[in-house]
Amino acid sequence: MSAKPFNDNFLKACRGEEHSHVPVWYMRQAGRYQAEYRKIREKYSLFEITHRPEVCAEVTMLPIHQLDVDAAILFADIMTPMPAMGIDVEIKSSIGPVIANPITGKGDVEKLRKLEPSEHVPYILDTIKLLREELRVPLIGFAGAPFTLASYLIEGGPSRNYYKTKAFMHSDPEAWHLLMDRLGEMTVTYLKAQMAAGAQAVQVFDSWVGALNAQDYAQFVAPIMNRIFSELEEESAPKIMFGVGAGHLLHEWDRLPLDVIGLDWRTPISFARGQGVTKTVQGNLDPGLLLASWPEIEKKTRGILDEGMQTPGFIFNLGHGVYPQVQVETLQRLTAFIHEYSAKNN
Ligand code: CP3
């Protein structure tokens, strides 16, 4: 065990407080770009990893040791709680979640079961407890948001244009809202259980909600997001909201009782501020840039830091997850650069 002091820069940034350097973590910081992860995956599927707290904690900690990031994110998937609700899901390599029994109507929604975390996902709670004994950085828990989860459940897998989801939403609003309620209830229950087990912050992934225009978002999604964050308001752990291509929804998110807004790579920090975002922001280097040469990466990173550091509390991240093709050395160098540059220019 190391005697390293606890690094709370990430939690301070979430709360908009001054910190000694800009904290950084990366979405998908544990994954296939790491040889150690690929080796573990030869033996276990993604679900098998998450069902084994010791293996799952080891995978969660890989990037902490390797990259020196300022936060850990629980290794799991947004689909992890779905089997407990009655969804037959498999995570297929290079595809994503594939559902054997997609939702086609109200009857399917009514059949969805309630998540009881200690009964259905005890392994997740055990992994969190194990991690808290080991980690010297904060642990981020997470859950999928109703729209993004519903898109998988209705489409049956990943989608480009979400037409089945949109058709469902517009043709049977009552069933849609029931589906949002059931999934939203899961999100709240699951996140509360993660925080009770020791997660010190949580991120809600609404990765694909940017597919909706602002009007449909307001009608079909905003009510459940309001409810989720009001039900989580009493929890002291900071809450982060993230979606891809959601620049047109940022003003809605800024009104919610949450702490941090995650920006994708197409949403400049200045644009977000121009939209009225007052909260701490997290982001947003284009993950594709990690495959470019170092001078380009450094230049773009410097630009993001210069903008982000104009307000106290900024968290560096990518605009979406790390690609499997990225070199570990690139992320090591990037992390060191962010720490050094932000400490010097504070
Ligand atoms: O390090 C971390 O970020 C924590 C682990 C994590 C995973 N999934 C593991 C995973 C997290 C936070 C997620 C969230 C998740 N899962 C989201 C929201 C974030 C985002 O990317 O927008 C979504 C939409 C999913 C659904 C999902 N699961 C997709 C689209 C894929 C990718 C398919 C692929 O192979 O590229 C998955 C699979 C998945 N989840 C992997 C990992 C590490 C792929 C690696 C593997 O098969 O071992």
Tab-separated table of C-alpha atoms and ligand atoms in Angstrom:
chain	number	residue	atom	x	y	z
A	1	MET	CA	0.000	0.000	0.000
A	2	SER	CA	1.312	3.450	-0.854
A	3	ALA	CA	1.281	6.222	1.718
A	4	LYS	CA	0.374	8.754	-0.972
A	5	PRO	CA	-2.011	11.446	0.329
A	6	PHE	CA	-5.520	11.539	-1.091
A	7	ASN	CA	-5.678	13.663	-4.247
A	8	ASP	CA	-8.895	15.699	-4.054
A	9	ASN	CA	-8.283	18.028	-7.002
A	10	PHE	CA	-11.069	16.422	-8.997
A	11	LEU	CA	-13.668	16.871	-6.226
A	12	LYS	CA	-12.571	20.469	-5.682
A	13	ALA	CA	-12.947	21.188	-9.382
A	14	CYS	CA	-16.428	19.651	-9.407
A	15	ARG	CA	-17.411	22.134	-6.709
A	16	GLY	CA	-15.875	25.065	-8.572
A	17	GLU	CA	-13.116	25.520	-5.982
A	18	GLU	CA	-9.493	26.452	-6.639
A	19	HIS	CA	-7.119	23.514	-7.088
A	20	SER	CA	-3.358	23.069	-7.411
A	21	HIS	CA	-3.585	21.706	-10.962
A	22	VAL	CA	-6.333	20.919	-13.438
A	23	PRO	CA	-7.571	17.390	-12.705
A	24	VAL	CA	-7.834	14.992	-15.601
A	25	TRP	CA	-9.466	11.664	-16.305
A	26	TYR	CA	-10.514	10.069	-19.581
A	27	MET	CA	-13.780	8.474	-20.590
A	28	ARG	CA	-12.986	4.809	-21.386
A	29	GLN	CA	-9.667	5.143	-19.583
A	30	ALA	CA	-9.806	1.404	-18.899
A	31	GLY	CA	-10.122	-0.459	-22.166
A	32	ARG	CA	-8.689	-2.067	-25.215
A	33	TYR	CA	-5.876	0.416	-25.827
A	34	GLN	CA	-4.177	-1.195	-22.807
A	35	ALA	CA	-2.294	-4.476	-23.288
A	36	GLU	CA	-3.149	-5.460	-19.696
A	37	TYR	CA	-6.864	-4.996	-20.389
A	38	ARG	CA	-6.686	-7.006	-23.628
A	39	LYS	CA	-5.013	-9.809	-21.711
A	40	ILE	CA	-7.764	-9.877	-19.069
A	41	ARG	CA	-10.381	-9.808	-21.871
A	42	GLU	CA	-8.857	-12.961	-23.391
A	43	LYS	CA	-10.003	-14.720	-20.254
A	44	TYR	CA	-13.223	-12.897	-19.363
A	45	SER	CA	-16.040	-11.141	-21.214
A	46	LEU	CA	-16.956	-7.603	-20.163
A	47	PHE	CA	-19.866	-8.891	-18.034
A	48	GLU	CA	-17.631	-11.559	-16.505
A	49	ILE	CA	-15.137	-8.867	-15.461
A	50	THR	CA	-17.859	-6.808	-13.796
A	51	HIS	CA	-19.167	-9.865	-11.925
A	52	ARG	CA	-15.746	-10.445	-10.305
A	53	PRO	CA	-15.022	-7.575	-7.875
A	54	GLU	CA	-11.298	-8.294	-7.648
A	55	VAL	CA	-10.801	-8.398	-11.408
A	56	CYS	CA	-13.117	-5.423	-11.893
A	57	ALA	CA	-11.241	-3.344	-9.300
A	58	GLU	CA	-7.958	-4.269	-10.961
A	59	VAL	CA	-9.263	-3.115	-14.361
A	60	THR	CA	-10.622	0.127	-12.842
A	61	MET	CA	-7.194	0.848	-11.355
A	62	LEU	CA	-5.151	0.147	-14.511
A	63	PRO	CA	-5.262	3.781	-15.719
A	64	ILE	CA	-4.574	5.141	-12.225
A	65	HIS	CA	-1.239	3.367	-12.069
A	66	GLN	CA	-0.449	3.740	-15.739
A	67	LEU	CA	-1.499	7.330	-16.493
A	68	ASP	CA	-1.534	9.132	-13.138
A	69	VAL	CA	-5.072	10.432	-13.714
A	70	ASP	CA	-6.910	12.331	-10.953
A	71	ALA	CA	-10.038	10.175	-10.793
A	72	ALA	CA	-11.060	6.574	-11.317
A	73	ILE	CA	-14.289	5.561	-13.050
A	74	LEU	CA	-15.924	2.319	-12.026
A	75	PHE	CA	-15.452	-0.291	-14.719
A	76	ALA	CA	-18.914	-1.371	-15.826
A	77	ASP	CA	-21.268	-0.516	-18.670
A	78	ILE	CA	-24.432	1.542	-18.892
A	79	MET	CA	-26.173	-1.770	-19.733
A	80	THR	CA	-24.948	-3.516	-16.547
A	81	PRO	CA	-28.280	-3.129	-14.681
A	82	MET	CA	-30.422	-4.091	-17.701
A	83	PRO	CA	-30.530	-7.895	-17.205
A	84	ALA	CA	-32.048	-7.312	-13.739
A	85	MET	CA	-34.863	-5.385	-15.419
A	86	GLY	CA	-35.550	-8.307	-17.744
A	87	ILE	CA	-33.500	-7.228	-20.755
A	88	ASP	CA	-31.439	-9.869	-22.493
A	89	VAL	CA	-28.328	-7.918	-23.491
A	90	GLU	CA	-24.937	-8.913	-24.767
A	91	ILE	CA	-22.005	-6.526	-25.301
A	92	LYS	CA	-20.575	-7.477	-28.680
A	93	SER	CA	-17.001	-6.583	-29.449
A	94	SER	CA	-16.618	-3.555	-31.736
A	95	ILE	CA	-20.427	-3.247	-31.969
A	96	GLY	CA	-21.717	-2.459	-28.503
A	97	PRO	CA	-24.840	-3.593	-26.646
A	98	VAL	CA	-27.128	-5.936	-28.612
A	99	ILE	CA	-30.589	-6.772	-27.244
A	100	ALA	CA	-32.311	-10.117	-27.895
A	101	ASN	CA	-35.770	-8.865	-26.842
A	102	PRO	CA	-36.147	-5.230	-27.962
A	103	ILE	CA	-39.041	-3.185	-26.616
A	104	THR	CA	-41.819	-2.777	-29.174
A	105	GLY	CA	-44.759	-1.431	-27.193
A	106	LYS	CA	-46.374	-0.624	-23.879
A	107	GLY	CA	-46.722	-4.286	-22.899
A	108	ASP	CA	-42.942	-4.702	-22.982
A	109	VAL	CA	-42.473	-1.564	-20.891
A	110	GLU	CA	-44.929	-2.824	-18.266
A	111	LYS	CA	-42.937	-6.042	-17.961
A	112	LEU	CA	-39.713	-4.218	-16.990
A	113	ARG	CA	-38.685	-5.139	-13.469
A	114	LYS	CA	-37.436	-2.858	-10.718
A	115	LEU	CA	-33.727	-2.813	-9.925
A	116	GLU	CA	-32.831	-3.851	-6.367
A	117	PRO	CA	-29.101	-3.067	-6.301
A	118	SER	CA	-28.057	-5.177	-3.314
A	119	GLU	CA	-29.939	-8.154	-4.713
A	120	HIS	CA	-29.219	-7.747	-8.449
A	121	VAL	CA	-25.816	-6.044	-8.696
A	122	PRO	CA	-24.065	-6.815	-5.370
A	123	TYR	CA	-20.829	-7.327	-7.315
A	124	ILE	CA	-20.842	-3.657	-8.384
A	125	LEU	CA	-21.265	-2.496	-4.791
A	126	ASP	CA	-18.519	-4.901	-3.647
A	127	THR	CA	-16.182	-3.569	-6.355
A	128	ILE	CA	-16.801	-0.003	-5.160
A	129	LYS	CA	-16.015	-0.978	-1.555
A	130	LEU	CA	-12.812	-2.725	-2.627
A	131	LEU	CA	-11.754	0.267	-4.695
A	132	ARG	CA	-12.294	2.719	-1.859
A	133	GLU	CA	-9.798	0.770	0.242
A	134	GLU	CA	-7.154	1.026	-2.454
A	135	LEU	CA	-7.628	4.310	-4.276
A	136	ARG	CA	-5.899	7.592	-3.470
A	137	VAL	CA	-8.043	9.449	-6.027
A	138	PRO	CA	-11.851	9.869	-6.056
A	139	LEU	CA	-14.009	7.124	-7.526
A	140	ILE	CA	-16.668	8.117	-10.051
A	141	GLY	CA	-19.762	5.944	-10.289
A	142	PHE	CA	-22.073	6.184	-13.293
A	143	ALA	CA	-25.339	5.226	-14.927
A	144	GLY	CA	-26.967	5.585	-18.306
A	145	ALA	CA	-29.761	8.143	-18.703
A	146	PRO	CA	-33.251	7.064	-19.815
A	147	PHE	CA	-33.097	8.301	-23.420
A	148	THR	CA	-29.777	6.615	-24.204
A	149	LEU	CA	-30.806	3.370	-22.508
A	150	ALA	CA	-34.198	3.447	-24.250
A	151	SER	CA	-32.469	3.909	-27.600
A	152	TYR	CA	-30.665	0.579	-27.141
A	153	LEU	CA	-33.760	-1.175	-25.791
A	154	ILE	CA	-35.943	-0.029	-28.697
A	155	GLU	CA	-33.433	-0.174	-31.569
A	156	GLY	CA	-32.069	-3.514	-30.346
A	157	GLY	CA	-28.505	-2.226	-30.648
A	158	PRO	CA	-26.469	0.796	-31.716
A	159	SER	CA	-28.131	3.084	-34.240
A	160	ARG	CA	-27.213	5.935	-36.558
A	161	ASN	CA	-30.459	7.837	-36.649
A	162	TYR	CA	-32.675	6.411	-33.883
A	163	TYR	CA	-35.755	6.275	-36.076
A	164	LYS	CA	-37.396	3.434	-34.147
A	165	THR	CA	-36.863	5.332	-30.897
A	166	LYS	CA	-38.303	8.521	-32.373
A	167	ALA	CA	-41.240	6.669	-33.928
A	168	PHE	CA	-42.018	5.038	-30.558
A	169	MET	CA	-41.768	8.348	-28.719
A	170	HIS	CA	-44.051	10.243	-31.086
A	171	SER	CA	-46.597	7.522	-31.765
A	172	ASP	CA	-47.113	6.327	-28.187
A	173	PRO	CA	-46.157	9.130	-25.805
A	174	GLU	CA	-47.864	7.394	-22.893
A	175	ALA	CA	-45.767	4.239	-23.271
A	176	TRP	CA	-42.690	6.409	-23.844
A	177	HIS	CA	-43.186	8.338	-20.604
A	178	LEU	CA	-43.775	5.082	-18.738
A	179	LEU	CA	-40.488	3.796	-20.173
A	180	MET	CA	-38.719	7.010	-19.111
A	181	ASP	CA	-40.184	6.624	-15.605
A	182	ARG	CA	-39.042	3.017	-15.232
A	183	LEU	CA	-35.540	3.743	-16.530
A	184	GLY	CA	-35.267	6.984	-14.543
A	185	GLU	CA	-36.224	5.154	-11.370
A	186	MET	CA	-33.449	2.654	-12.110
A	187	THR	CA	-30.923	5.468	-12.694
A	188	VAL	CA	-31.731	7.045	-9.316
A	189	THR	CA	-31.770	3.765	-7.362
A	190	TYR	CA	-28.560	2.555	-8.977
A	191	LEU	CA	-26.661	5.820	-8.426
A	192	LYS	CA	-27.838	6.102	-4.811
A	193	ALA	CA	-26.614	2.567	-4.157
A	194	GLN	CA	-23.246	3.358	-5.763
A	195	MET	CA	-22.862	6.487	-3.631
A	196	ALA	CA	-23.875	4.604	-0.474
A	197	ALA	CA	-21.206	2.005	-1.307
A	198	GLY	CA	-18.559	4.715	-1.666
A	199	ALA	CA	-18.695	6.400	-5.093
A	200	GLN	CA	-17.554	9.999	-4.452
A	201	ALA	CA	-19.018	11.506	-7.638
A	202	VAL	CA	-21.357	10.222	-10.345
A	203	GLN	CA	-21.652	10.795	-14.064
A	204	VAL	CA	-24.909	10.373	-15.937
A	205	PHE	CA	-24.306	9.351	-19.549
A	206	ASP	CA	-26.955	10.547	-21.960
A	207	SER	CA	-24.604	9.884	-24.838
A	208	TRP	CA	-27.144	9.873	-27.662
A	209	VAL	CA	-29.767	12.406	-26.510
A	210	GLY	CA	-28.224	15.019	-28.830
A	211	ALA	CA	-30.126	13.195	-31.599
A	212	LEU	CA	-33.254	15.028	-30.421
A	213	ASN	CA	-34.077	18.630	-31.205
A	214	ALA	CA	-34.588	20.992	-28.272
A	215	GLN	CA	-38.369	20.894	-28.569
A	216	ASP	CA	-38.611	17.091	-28.442
A	217	TYR	CA	-36.058	17.032	-25.643
A	218	ALA	CA	-38.204	19.457	-23.624
A	219	GLN	CA	-41.317	17.375	-24.157
A	220	PHE	CA	-40.055	13.795	-24.014
A	221	VAL	CA	-36.874	13.813	-21.910
A	222	ALA	CA	-36.549	16.963	-19.770
A	223	PRO	CA	-39.258	15.895	-17.250
A	224	ILE	CA	-37.456	12.674	-16.325
A	225	MET	CA	-34.058	14.409	-16.127
A	226	ASN	CA	-35.579	16.993	-13.768
A	227	ARG	CA	-36.912	14.206	-11.610
A	228	ILE	CA	-33.651	12.243	-11.572
A	229	PHE	CA	-31.560	15.190	-10.441
A	230	SER	CA	-34.104	16.449	-7.908
A	231	GLU	CA	-34.178	12.987	-6.361
A	232	LEU	CA	-30.372	13.008	-6.204
A	233	GLU	CA	-30.140	16.556	-4.885
A	234	GLU	CA	-29.826	15.498	-1.237
A	235	GLU	CA	-26.696	13.482	-2.083
A	236	SER	CA	-23.529	15.459	-1.426
A	237	ALA	CA	-21.450	13.687	-4.102
A	238	PRO	CA	-20.971	15.901	-7.189
A	239	LYS	CA	-23.034	14.987	-10.241
A	240	ILE	CA	-21.808	15.239	-13.821
A	241	MET	CA	-23.970	15.228	-16.946
A	242	PHE	CA	-22.598	14.169	-20.330
A	243	GLY	CA	-23.912	13.791	-23.860
A	244	VAL	CA	-22.493	13.872	-27.385
A	245	GLY	CA	-23.655	16.600	-29.781
A	246	ALA	CA	-25.781	18.165	-27.073
A	247	GLY	CA	-24.722	21.818	-27.504
A	248	HIS	CA	-28.346	22.792	-28.095
A	249	LEU	CA	-29.413	21.241	-24.776
A	250	LEU	CA	-26.800	22.781	-22.501
A	251	HIS	CA	-29.038	25.586	-21.272
A	252	GLU	CA	-31.528	22.925	-20.072
A	253	TRP	CA	-28.806	21.012	-18.224
A	254	ASP	CA	-27.451	24.135	-16.598
A	255	ARG	CA	-30.800	24.644	-14.859
A	256	LEU	CA	-30.702	21.201	-13.216
A	257	PRO	CA	-29.336	20.675	-9.685
A	258	LEU	CA	-26.084	19.110	-10.899
A	259	ASP	CA	-22.461	20.215	-10.608
A	260	VAL	CA	-20.569	19.585	-13.832
A	261	ILE	CA	-21.400	19.593	-17.536
A	262	GLY	CA	-19.302	17.352	-19.782
A	263	LEU	CA	-18.712	18.734	-23.274
A	264	ASP	CA	-18.051	16.697	-26.381
A	265	TRP	CA	-15.312	17.736	-28.849
A	266	ARG	CA	-17.689	19.700	-31.102
A	267	THR	CA	-18.817	21.975	-28.299
A	268	PRO	CA	-16.165	24.595	-27.478
A	269	ILE	CA	-16.023	25.788	-23.889
A	270	SER	CA	-16.616	29.380	-25.063
A	271	PHE	CA	-19.737	28.218	-26.936
A	272	ALA	CA	-21.032	26.518	-23.783
A	273	ARG	CA	-20.440	29.682	-21.760
A	274	GLY	CA	-22.189	31.655	-24.503
A	275	GLN	CA	-25.190	29.329	-24.104
A	276	GLY	CA	-25.358	30.418	-20.484
A	277	VAL	CA	-23.519	27.487	-18.883
A	278	THR	CA	-22.472	28.634	-15.407
A	279	LYS	CA	-21.411	25.301	-13.945
A	280	THR	CA	-17.998	23.621	-13.921
A	281	VAL	CA	-17.238	22.155	-17.324
A	282	GLN	CA	-15.396	18.966	-18.220
A	283	GLY	CA	-13.815	18.180	-21.551
A	284	ASN	CA	-13.201	18.179	-24.416
A	285	LEU	CA	-10.243	17.143	-26.566
A	286	ASP	CA	-11.273	15.376	-29.772
A	287	PRO	CA	-10.472	11.693	-29.088
A	288	GLY	CA	-9.373	11.365	-32.733
A	289	LEU	CA	-6.608	13.860	-32.092
A	290	LEU	CA	-4.841	11.353	-29.858
A	291	LEU	CA	-3.793	9.588	-33.049
A	292	ALA	CA	-2.138	12.751	-34.428
A	293	SER	CA	1.420	13.887	-33.737
A	294	TRP	CA	2.366	15.272	-30.319
A	295	PRO	CA	2.816	18.955	-31.301
A	296	GLU	CA	-0.796	19.029	-32.562
A	297	ILE	CA	-2.086	17.330	-29.425
A	298	GLU	CA	-0.160	19.775	-27.255
A	299	LYS	CA	-1.406	22.804	-29.173
A	300	LYS	CA	-5.065	21.806	-28.924
A	301	THR	CA	-4.698	20.815	-25.277
A	302	ARG	CA	-3.119	24.169	-24.446
A	303	GLY	CA	-6.063	25.924	-26.138
A	304	ILE	CA	-8.583	23.936	-24.098
A	305	LEU	CA	-6.692	24.580	-20.858
A	306	ASP	CA	-6.397	28.312	-21.566
A	307	GLU	CA	-10.165	28.503	-22.038
A	308	GLY	CA	-11.105	26.108	-19.241
A	309	MET	CA	-8.861	27.748	-16.654
A	310	GLN	CA	-10.593	31.107	-17.023
A	311	THR	CA	-13.027	29.972	-14.322
A	312	PRO	CA	-12.134	28.151	-11.096
A	313	GLY	CA	-12.884	24.470	-11.320
A	314	PHE	CA	-12.198	22.897	-14.676
A	315	ILE	CA	-11.809	19.198	-15.405
A	316	PHE	CA	-9.870	18.008	-18.412
A	317	ASN	CA	-11.262	15.038	-20.325
A	318	LEU	CA	-11.720	13.910	-23.897
A	319	GLY	CA	-14.825	14.862	-25.842
A	320	HIS	CA	-15.740	11.143	-25.872
A	321	GLY	CA	-14.073	7.815	-25.068
A	322	VAL	CA	-10.488	6.706	-25.809
A	323	TYR	CA	-10.220	4.711	-29.043
A	324	PRO	CA	-8.585	1.270	-28.891
A	325	GLN	CA	-5.890	2.451	-31.362
A	326	VAL	CA	-4.433	5.046	-28.971
A	327	GLN	CA	-0.935	4.511	-27.536
A	328	VAL	CA	-0.648	4.379	-23.752
A	329	GLU	CA	2.405	6.666	-24.019
A	330	THR	CA	0.274	9.389	-25.634
A	331	LEU	CA	-2.122	9.467	-22.685
A	332	GLN	CA	0.789	9.394	-20.236
A	333	ARG	CA	2.402	12.370	-21.916
A	334	LEU	CA	-0.891	14.212	-22.182
A	335	THR	CA	-1.690	13.740	-18.488
A	336	ALA	CA	1.766	14.945	-17.437
A	337	PHE	CA	1.484	17.938	-19.765
A	338	ILE	CA	-1.925	18.970	-18.352
A	339	HIS	CA	-0.661	18.704	-14.780
A	340	GLU	CA	2.502	20.689	-15.478
A	341	TYR	CA	0.960	23.386	-17.670
A	342	SER	CA	-1.969	24.026	-15.333
A	343	ALA	CA	0.204	24.104	-12.189
A	344	LYS	CA	2.493	26.677	-13.835
A	345	ASN	CA	-0.285	28.877	-15.220
A	346	ASN	CA	-2.594	28.783	-12.235
B	1	CP3	O1	-13.216	3.368	-18.350
B	1	CP3	C1	-14.427	3.672	-18.435
B	1	CP3	O2	-14.856	4.659	-19.072
B	1	CP3	C2	-15.425	2.855	-17.639
B	1	CP3	C3	-16.119	1.847	-18.309
B	1	CP3	C4	-17.277	2.106	-19.248
B	1	CP3	C5	-17.634	1.165	-20.247
B	1	CP3	N1	-18.790	1.573	-20.826
B	1	CP3	C6	-16.895	-0.075	-20.531
B	1	CP3	C7	-16.948	-0.606	-21.903
B	1	CP3	C8	-18.222	3.141	-19.291
B	1	CP3	C9	-18.296	4.419	-18.470
B	1	CP3	C10	-19.169	2.782	-20.302
B	1	CP3	C11	-20.356	3.586	-20.610
B	1	CP3	C12	-21.076	3.334	-21.861
B	1	CP3	N2	-21.360	2.137	-22.471
B	1	CP3	C13	-21.698	4.354	-22.623
B	1	CP3	C14	-21.687	5.804	-22.283
B	1	CP3	C15	-20.398	6.426	-22.653
B	1	CP3	C16	-20.204	6.620	-24.118
B	1	CP3	O3	-19.317	5.964	-24.672
B	1	CP3	O4	-20.934	7.423	-24.711
B	1	CP3	C17	-22.308	3.744	-23.731
B	1	CP3	C18	-23.075	4.441	-24.823
B	1	CP3	C19	-22.104	2.344	-23.616
B	1	CP3	C20	-22.569	1.271	-24.536
B	1	CP3	C21	-21.404	0.590	-25.130
B	1	CP3	N3	-20.698	-0.422	-24.502
B	1	CP3	C22	-20.776	0.853	-26.366
B	1	CP3	C23	-21.246	1.860	-27.373
B	1	CP3	C24	-19.659	0.009	-26.458
B	1	CP3	C25	-18.596	0.060	-27.522
B	1	CP3	C26	-18.480	-1.047	-28.436
B	1	CP3	C27	-17.025	-1.227	-28.797
B	1	CP3	O5	-16.585	-2.378	-28.739
B	1	CP3	O6	-16.313	-0.243	-29.104
B	1	CP3	C28	-19.646	-0.782	-25.288
B	1	CP3	C29	-18.633	-1.789	-24.933
B	1	CP3	C30	-17.712	-1.388	-23.850
B	1	CP3	N4	-18.061	-0.840	-22.678
B	1	CP3	C31	-16.299	-1.533	-23.883
B	1	CP3	C32	-15.814	-1.054	-22.651
B	1	CP3	C33	-14.391	-1.017	-22.160
B	1	CP3	C34	-15.533	-2.120	-25.073
B	1	CP3	C35	-14.460	-3.052	-24.792
B	1	CP3	C36	-14.703	-4.509	-24.684
B	1	CP3	O7	-15.528	-5.129	-25.407
B	1	CP3	O8	-13.943	-5.064	-23.889
